[in-house]
GROMACS .gro file of C-alpha atoms in nm:
model
   71
    1MET     CA    1  -0.248   0.139   2.164
    2GLU     CA    2   0.002   0.291   1.915
    3GLU     CA    3   0.061   0.114   1.580
    4ASN     CA    4   0.406  -0.041   1.508
    5ARG     CA    5   0.576   0.245   1.341
    6GLU     CA    6   0.798  -0.008   1.153
    7THR     CA    7   0.519  -0.065   0.899
    8PRO     CA    8   0.446   0.291   0.707
    9THR     CA    9   0.118   0.390   0.673
   10ILE     CA   10  -0.083   0.324   0.337
   11GLU     CA   11  -0.044   0.685   0.267
   12GLU     CA   12   0.354   0.687   0.332
   13SER     CA   13   0.329   0.375   0.109
   14PHE     CA   14   0.157   0.550  -0.190
   15SER     CA   15   0.369   0.844  -0.159
   16ARG     CA   16   0.689   0.633  -0.165
   17LEU     CA   17   0.525   0.433  -0.453
   18ASP     CA   18   0.503   0.789  -0.641
   19GLU     CA   19   0.862   0.852  -0.594
   20LEU     CA   20   0.981   0.505  -0.735
   21ILE     CA   21   0.757   0.553  -1.025
   22ALA     CA   22   0.918   0.903  -1.104
   23ARG     CA   23   1.271   0.767  -1.031
   24LEU     CA   24   1.225   0.475  -1.273
   25GLU     CA   25   1.051   0.678  -1.546
   26GLY     CA   26   1.371   0.908  -1.544
   27ASP     CA   27   1.679   0.785  -1.720
   28SER     CA   28   1.926   0.857  -1.407
   29LEU     CA   29   1.925   0.509  -1.244
   30SER     CA   30   2.153   0.237  -1.336
   31LEU     CA   31   2.015  -0.108  -1.414
   32GLU     CA   32   2.097  -0.236  -1.095
   33GLU     CA   33   1.934   0.054  -0.902
   34SER     CA   34   1.632   0.008  -1.129
   35PHE     CA   35   1.568  -0.321  -1.001
   36LYS     CA   36   1.618  -0.253  -0.650
   37ALA     CA   37   1.370   0.037  -0.685
   38TYR     CA   38   1.143  -0.202  -0.839
   39ALA     CA   39   1.171  -0.467  -0.594
   40GLU     CA   40   1.097  -0.200  -0.318
   41GLY     CA   41   0.792  -0.094  -0.541
   42LEU     CA   42   0.652  -0.443  -0.537
   43SER     CA   43   0.696  -0.500  -0.152
   44LEU     CA   44   0.498  -0.176  -0.095
   45VAL     CA   45   0.219  -0.273  -0.335
   46LYS     CA   46   0.228  -0.623  -0.165
   47GLN     CA   47   0.195  -0.425   0.201
   48CYS     CA   48  -0.085  -0.179   0.056
   49ARG     CA   49  -0.285  -0.491  -0.076
   50GLU     CA   50  -0.279  -0.648   0.279
   51SER     CA   51  -0.371  -0.335   0.442
   52ILE     CA   52  -0.666  -0.276   0.213
   53ASP     CA   53  -0.761  -0.638   0.239
   54GLU     CA   54  -0.737  -0.600   0.631
   55VAL     CA   55  -0.940  -0.278   0.625
   56GLU     CA   56  -1.217  -0.471   0.387
   57LYS     CA   57  -1.285  -0.743   0.637
   58LYS     CA   58  -1.349  -0.496   0.918
   59VAL     CA   59  -1.602  -0.290   0.688
   60LEU     CA   60  -1.952  -0.312   0.791
   61VAL     CA   61  -2.247  -0.294   0.534
   62LEU     CA   62  -2.558  -0.131   0.650
   63GLU     CA   63  -2.815  -0.300   0.450
   64LYS     CA   64  -3.177  -0.186   0.377
   65SER     CA   65  -3.325  -0.382   0.646
   66GLY     CA   66  -3.103  -0.200   0.898
   67GLU     CA   67  -2.909  -0.495   0.981
   68LEU     CA   68  -2.504  -0.482   1.003
   69HIS     CA   69  -2.306  -0.742   0.798
   70GLU     CA   70  -1.952  -0.782   0.750
   71LEU     CA   71  -1.794  -0.799   0.405
   0.00000   0.00000   0.00000
């Protein structure tokens, strides 16, 4: 089954966040453009957090006894 490609991968989101940070650190954006970039960044951080939370729920930990337990 193929993933929904409307949602970027976490790697794509991190890459986009890097781009946004670089733009925000520069002095070429207007105040309005800065707010738009900031809002996009917040949205990407939220998506990344949700993706990481999903993965954490699926991770299995192999305990010393050899039993598998979900986190």
